[in-house]
Amino acid sequence: MKSKIIALSKNEEFKNLLKQKKFSNKYVTIFFGKLINKDNKKLNISFVTKKKLGNAVKRNKIKRRLRNILNEAVKKISINFNYSFLVIAKSSMLNNEYKLIKETLFQDFEKIK
């Protein structure tokens, strides 16, 4: 079954989230907040990887990892579906183990209530 994750689409949504709350760790920076006209049954989340992190192959690898972690997080932990999220990856995502990144992100998403 495909999960209930939808990407942010409008530039205004990104700008609004950047003005709201922020949570950071050594792998990612997470911006989150409530958006107007949002479906509360689905998770609004977007992943951003800057060009500074590497070529397209490396950036896509990071995005695949994040998407996979979030798909598992939706099933295993309680994520607040009222919020929309913007996840900006840091360069340490490439060199660390998937398991460590997953544990850290699970802890961070559980703190966000």
Short mmCIF file of N, CA and C in Angstrom, two decimals:
data_model
loop_
_atom_site.label_atom_id
_atom_site.label_comp_id
_atom_site.label_asym_id
_atom_site.label_seq_id
_atom_site.Cartn_x
_atom_site.Cartn_y
_atom_site.Cartn_z
N MET A 1 0.84 -1.19 0.00
CA MET A 1 0.00 0.00 0.00
C MET A 1 0.88 1.26 0.00
N LYS A 2 0.55 2.19 -0.83
CA LYS A 2 1.30 3.45 -0.89
C LYS A 2 0.95 4.29 0.33
N SER A 3 1.97 4.90 0.91
CA SER A 3 1.73 5.68 2.13
C SER A 3 1.06 7.01 1.80
N LYS A 4 0.71 7.73 2.83
CA LYS A 4 -0.05 8.97 2.70
C LYS A 4 0.86 10.19 2.73
N ILE A 5 1.94 10.17 1.97
CA ILE A 5 2.89 11.29 1.97
C ILE A 5 2.71 12.10 0.69
N ILE A 6 2.56 13.41 0.85
CA ILE A 6 2.41 14.32 -0.28
C ILE A 6 3.47 15.41 -0.16
N ALA A 7 4.08 15.78 -1.28
CA ALA A 7 5.10 16.83 -1.28
C ALA A 7 4.45 18.21 -1.30
N LEU A 8 5.14 19.17 -0.74
CA LEU A 8 4.70 20.57 -0.84
C LEU A 8 4.86 20.99 -2.29
N SER A 9 3.98 21.85 -2.77
CA SER A 9 4.04 22.18 -4.19
C SER A 9 4.23 23.67 -4.47
N LYS A 10 3.69 24.51 -3.62
CA LYS A 10 3.70 25.93 -3.93
C LYS A 10 4.84 26.65 -3.21
N ASN A 11 5.39 27.64 -3.86
CA ASN A 11 6.47 28.44 -3.30
C ASN A 11 6.05 29.10 -1.99
N GLU A 12 4.79 29.52 -1.90
CA GLU A 12 4.29 30.16 -0.68
C GLU A 12 4.33 29.19 0.50
N GLU A 13 4.07 27.90 0.25
CA GLU A 13 4.12 26.90 1.32
C GLU A 13 5.52 26.80 1.89
N PHE A 14 6.52 26.78 1.01
CA PHE A 14 7.91 26.70 1.45
C PHE A 14 8.27 27.94 2.27
N LYS A 15 7.89 29.11 1.78
CA LYS A 15 8.21 30.36 2.48
C LYS A 15 7.55 30.41 3.85
N ASN A 16 6.28 29.98 3.94
CA ASN A 16 5.58 29.96 5.22
C ASN A 16 6.26 29.04 6.22
N LEU A 17 6.67 27.86 5.77
CA LEU A 17 7.32 26.91 6.68
C LEU A 17 8.67 27.42 7.17
N LEU A 18 9.40 28.12 6.31
CA LEU A 18 10.71 28.64 6.71
C LEU A 18 10.59 29.71 7.80
N LYS A 19 9.42 30.33 7.92
CA LYS A 19 9.19 31.35 8.95
C LYS A 19 8.73 30.73 10.27
N GLN A 20 8.32 29.47 10.25
CA GLN A 20 7.75 28.84 11.44
C GLN A 20 8.81 28.09 12.24
N LYS A 21 8.40 27.10 13.02
CA LYS A 21 9.29 26.42 13.95
C LYS A 21 10.36 25.60 13.24
N LYS A 22 11.49 25.39 13.96
CA LYS A 22 12.64 24.72 13.37
C LYS A 22 13.23 23.75 14.37
N PHE A 23 13.68 22.61 13.89
CA PHE A 23 14.32 21.60 14.72
C PHE A 23 15.53 21.11 13.95
N SER A 24 16.68 20.99 14.61
CA SER A 24 17.89 20.66 13.87
C SER A 24 18.69 19.57 14.59
N ASN A 25 19.35 18.72 13.80
CA ASN A 25 20.31 17.76 14.34
C ASN A 25 21.49 17.69 13.37
N LYS A 26 22.38 16.71 13.55
CA LYS A 26 23.57 16.71 12.70
C LYS A 26 23.32 16.20 11.28
N TYR A 27 22.14 15.63 11.03
CA TYR A 27 21.83 15.11 9.70
C TYR A 27 20.90 16.01 8.89
N VAL A 28 19.91 16.60 9.55
CA VAL A 28 18.92 17.41 8.84
C VAL A 28 18.47 18.59 9.68
N THR A 29 17.85 19.54 9.01
CA THR A 29 17.13 20.62 9.67
C THR A 29 15.67 20.46 9.26
N ILE A 30 14.78 20.44 10.24
CA ILE A 30 13.37 20.23 9.98
C ILE A 30 12.60 21.50 10.31
N PHE A 31 11.94 22.06 9.31
CA PHE A 31 11.05 23.19 9.53
C PHE A 31 9.64 22.62 9.55
N PHE A 32 8.82 23.06 10.49
CA PHE A 32 7.46 22.54 10.56
C PHE A 32 6.50 23.58 11.07
N GLY A 33 5.25 23.43 10.68
CA GLY A 33 4.21 24.35 11.10
C GLY A 33 2.91 23.99 10.42
N LYS A 34 1.86 24.71 10.79
CA LYS A 34 0.55 24.46 10.21
C LYS A 34 0.37 25.34 8.97
N LEU A 35 -0.16 24.73 7.93
CA LEU A 35 -0.45 25.46 6.69
C LEU A 35 -1.96 25.53 6.49
N ILE A 36 -2.39 26.60 5.82
CA ILE A 36 -3.81 26.78 5.51
C ILE A 36 -4.17 25.82 4.37
N ASN A 37 -5.41 25.36 4.33
CA ASN A 37 -5.94 24.48 3.28
C ASN A 37 -5.16 23.17 3.15
N LYS A 38 -4.84 22.57 4.28
CA LYS A 38 -4.08 21.32 4.27
C LYS A 38 -4.99 20.16 4.65
N ASP A 39 -4.83 19.04 3.96
CA ASP A 39 -5.59 17.82 4.27
C ASP A 39 -4.92 17.13 5.46
N ASN A 40 -5.63 17.01 6.59
CA ASN A 40 -5.05 16.44 7.80
C ASN A 40 -4.95 14.92 7.79
N LYS A 41 -5.43 14.29 6.72
CA LYS A 41 -5.33 12.84 6.63
C LYS A 41 -4.03 12.41 5.94
N LYS A 42 -3.35 13.36 5.35
CA LYS A 42 -2.11 13.05 4.64
C LYS A 42 -0.96 13.88 5.20
N LEU A 43 0.24 13.34 5.07
CA LEU A 43 1.44 14.00 5.58
C LEU A 43 2.05 14.87 4.48
N ASN A 44 2.12 16.16 4.72
CA ASN A 44 2.74 17.10 3.78
C ASN A 44 4.20 17.24 4.14
N ILE A 45 5.08 16.75 3.28
CA ILE A 45 6.51 16.83 3.58
C ILE A 45 7.30 16.95 2.29
N SER A 46 8.36 17.75 2.33
CA SER A 46 9.26 17.88 1.19
C SER A 46 10.69 17.74 1.66
N PHE A 47 11.52 17.18 0.81
CA PHE A 47 12.94 16.99 1.12
C PHE A 47 13.76 17.88 0.21
N VAL A 48 14.71 18.59 0.79
CA VAL A 48 15.56 19.49 0.04
C VAL A 48 17.01 19.07 0.21
N THR A 49 17.72 18.93 -0.90
CA THR A 49 19.16 18.67 -0.87
C THR A 49 19.83 19.74 -1.73
N LYS A 50 20.79 20.42 -1.15
CA LYS A 50 21.45 21.51 -1.86
C LYS A 50 22.50 20.95 -2.82
N LYS A 51 22.81 21.72 -3.85
CA LYS A 51 23.80 21.29 -4.83
C LYS A 51 25.19 21.14 -4.22
N LYS A 52 25.41 21.82 -3.11
CA LYS A 52 26.69 21.76 -2.43
C LYS A 52 27.00 20.34 -1.92
N LEU A 53 25.96 19.52 -1.73
CA LEU A 53 26.13 18.17 -1.18
C LEU A 53 26.76 17.20 -2.17
N GLY A 54 26.68 17.48 -3.45
CA GLY A 54 27.28 16.59 -4.43
C GLY A 54 26.49 16.58 -5.72
N ASN A 55 26.84 15.61 -6.56
CA ASN A 55 26.16 15.52 -7.86
C ASN A 55 24.76 14.95 -7.68
N ALA A 56 24.03 14.83 -8.77
CA ALA A 56 22.62 14.41 -8.72
C ALA A 56 22.47 13.01 -8.12
N VAL A 57 23.42 12.13 -8.38
CA VAL A 57 23.34 10.76 -7.84
C VAL A 57 23.36 10.79 -6.31
N LYS A 58 24.26 11.58 -5.74
CA LYS A 58 24.36 11.67 -4.28
C LYS A 58 23.13 12.34 -3.68
N ARG A 59 22.66 13.41 -4.31
CA ARG A 59 21.48 14.11 -3.79
C ARG A 59 20.25 13.22 -3.84
N ASN A 60 20.09 12.46 -4.92
CA ASN A 60 18.95 11.55 -5.02
C ASN A 60 19.04 10.41 -4.01
N LYS A 61 20.25 9.96 -3.72
CA LYS A 61 20.44 8.92 -2.70
C LYS A 61 19.95 9.43 -1.34
N ILE A 62 20.29 10.66 -1.02
CA ILE A 62 19.86 11.25 0.25
C ILE A 62 18.33 11.34 0.29
N LYS A 63 17.73 11.80 -0.80
CA LYS A 63 16.27 11.93 -0.84
C LYS A 63 15.59 10.56 -0.72
N ARG A 64 16.16 9.54 -1.37
CA ARG A 64 15.59 8.19 -1.26
C ARG A 64 15.65 7.70 0.18
N ARG A 65 16.79 7.93 0.83
CA ARG A 65 16.94 7.53 2.24
C ARG A 65 15.89 8.22 3.11
N LEU A 66 15.75 9.52 2.94
CA LEU A 66 14.78 10.28 3.75
C LEU A 66 13.35 9.81 3.50
N ARG A 67 13.00 9.58 2.25
CA ARG A 67 11.66 9.12 1.91
C ARG A 67 11.38 7.77 2.55
N ASN A 68 12.38 6.88 2.48
CA ASN A 68 12.24 5.55 3.06
C ASN A 68 12.07 5.62 4.58
N ILE A 69 12.87 6.45 5.23
CA ILE A 69 12.78 6.61 6.68
C ILE A 69 11.40 7.15 7.07
N LEU A 70 10.91 8.13 6.33
CA LEU A 70 9.60 8.70 6.66
C LEU A 70 8.47 7.73 6.42
N ASN A 71 8.58 6.89 5.39
CA ASN A 71 7.56 5.86 5.18
C ASN A 71 7.49 4.91 6.37
N GLU A 72 8.64 4.54 6.92
CA GLU A 72 8.67 3.68 8.10
C GLU A 72 8.17 4.43 9.33
N ALA A 73 8.52 5.70 9.43
CA ALA A 73 8.12 6.50 10.59
C ALA A 73 6.60 6.64 10.67
N VAL A 74 5.96 6.80 9.53
CA VAL A 74 4.50 6.94 9.51
C VAL A 74 3.86 5.67 10.08
N LYS A 75 4.44 4.52 9.80
CA LYS A 75 3.88 3.25 10.26
C LYS A 75 4.20 2.98 11.73
N LYS A 76 5.39 3.38 12.21
CA LYS A 76 5.85 2.96 13.54
C LYS A 76 5.65 3.98 14.64
N ILE A 77 5.77 5.27 14.34
CA ILE A 77 5.63 6.28 15.40
C ILE A 77 4.49 7.22 15.06
N SER A 78 4.05 7.97 16.05
CA SER A 78 2.94 8.89 15.80
C SER A 78 3.49 10.24 15.35
N ILE A 79 3.28 10.55 14.10
CA ILE A 79 3.69 11.83 13.54
C ILE A 79 2.45 12.72 13.47
N ASN A 80 2.62 13.98 13.84
CA ASN A 80 1.51 14.91 13.85
C ASN A 80 1.15 15.29 12.41
N PHE A 81 -0.01 14.82 11.93
CA PHE A 81 -0.43 15.08 10.56
C PHE A 81 -0.98 16.49 10.39
N ASN A 82 -1.16 17.25 11.49
CA ASN A 82 -1.62 18.63 11.38
C ASN A 82 -0.52 19.54 10.86
N TYR A 83 0.73 19.12 11.05
CA TYR A 83 1.87 19.91 10.62
C TYR A 83 2.29 19.55 9.21
N SER A 84 2.92 20.51 8.54
CA SER A 84 3.62 20.27 7.29
C SER A 84 5.10 20.38 7.59
N PHE A 85 5.92 19.60 6.88
CA PHE A 85 7.34 19.53 7.18
C PHE A 85 8.18 19.86 5.95
N LEU A 86 9.31 20.50 6.20
CA LEU A 86 10.32 20.75 5.18
C LEU A 86 11.64 20.23 5.76
N VAL A 87 12.20 19.21 5.14
CA VAL A 87 13.41 18.57 5.66
C VAL A 87 14.57 18.95 4.74
N ILE A 88 15.56 19.66 5.30
CA ILE A 88 16.73 20.07 4.54
C ILE A 88 17.92 19.22 4.99
N ALA A 89 18.49 18.48 4.06
CA ALA A 89 19.58 17.54 4.38
C ALA A 89 20.91 18.27 4.54
N LYS A 90 21.75 17.70 5.41
CA LYS A 90 23.11 18.21 5.60
C LYS A 90 24.10 17.21 5.01
N SER A 91 25.35 17.63 4.85
CA SER A 91 26.35 16.79 4.19
C SER A 91 26.68 15.53 4.97
N SER A 92 26.43 15.50 6.27
CA SER A 92 26.74 14.31 7.07
C SER A 92 25.81 13.13 6.74
N MET A 93 24.75 13.37 5.98
CA MET A 93 23.83 12.30 5.59
C MET A 93 24.51 11.26 4.70
N LEU A 94 25.45 11.69 3.89
CA LEU A 94 26.08 10.79 2.92
C LEU A 94 27.00 9.77 3.58
N ASN A 95 27.72 10.18 4.59
CA ASN A 95 28.80 9.36 5.12
C ASN A 95 28.42 8.49 6.31
N ASN A 96 27.21 8.62 6.82
CA ASN A 96 26.82 7.86 8.00
C ASN A 96 25.89 6.71 7.66
N GLU A 97 25.81 5.77 8.60
CA GLU A 97 24.98 4.59 8.39
C GLU A 97 23.49 4.94 8.40
N TYR A 98 22.76 4.22 7.60
CA TYR A 98 21.31 4.41 7.48
C TYR A 98 20.64 4.23 8.85
N LYS A 99 21.09 3.24 9.60
CA LYS A 99 20.48 2.91 10.89
C LYS A 99 20.60 4.08 11.88
N LEU A 100 21.76 4.72 11.92
CA LEU A 100 21.97 5.86 12.83
C LEU A 100 21.08 7.04 12.44
N ILE A 101 21.01 7.31 11.16
CA ILE A 101 20.19 8.41 10.67
C ILE A 101 18.72 8.15 11.00
N LYS A 102 18.29 6.92 10.78
CA LYS A 102 16.90 6.54 11.04
C LYS A 102 16.55 6.73 12.52
N GLU A 103 17.41 6.26 13.42
CA GLU A 103 17.14 6.39 14.86
C GLU A 103 17.04 7.86 15.26
N THR A 104 17.96 8.68 14.76
CA THR A 104 17.96 10.10 15.09
C THR A 104 16.69 10.79 14.60
N LEU A 105 16.30 10.50 13.37
CA LEU A 105 15.10 11.13 12.81
C LEU A 105 13.84 10.67 13.53
N PHE A 106 13.78 9.38 13.90
CA PHE A 106 12.63 8.89 14.66
C PHE A 106 12.49 9.66 15.96
N GLN A 107 13.61 9.85 16.67
CA GLN A 107 13.59 10.59 17.94
C GLN A 107 13.11 12.03 17.71
N ASP A 108 13.61 12.66 16.67
CA ASP A 108 13.24 14.05 16.40
C ASP A 108 11.76 14.19 16.06
N PHE A 109 11.24 13.29 15.23
CA PHE A 109 9.83 13.39 14.87
C PHE A 109 8.91 13.08 16.04
N GLU A 110 9.38 12.28 16.99
CA GLU A 110 8.58 12.01 18.19
C GLU A 110 8.55 13.24 19.10
N LYS A 111 9.62 14.04 19.10
CA LYS A 111 9.67 15.26 19.92
C LYS A 111 8.74 16.34 19.38
N ILE A 112 8.52 16.33 18.07
CA ILE A 112 7.66 17.36 17.46
C ILE A 112 6.20 17.00 17.71
N LYS A 113 5.54 17.75 18.54
CA LYS A 113 4.12 17.50 18.84
C LYS A 113 3.30 18.74 18.63
#
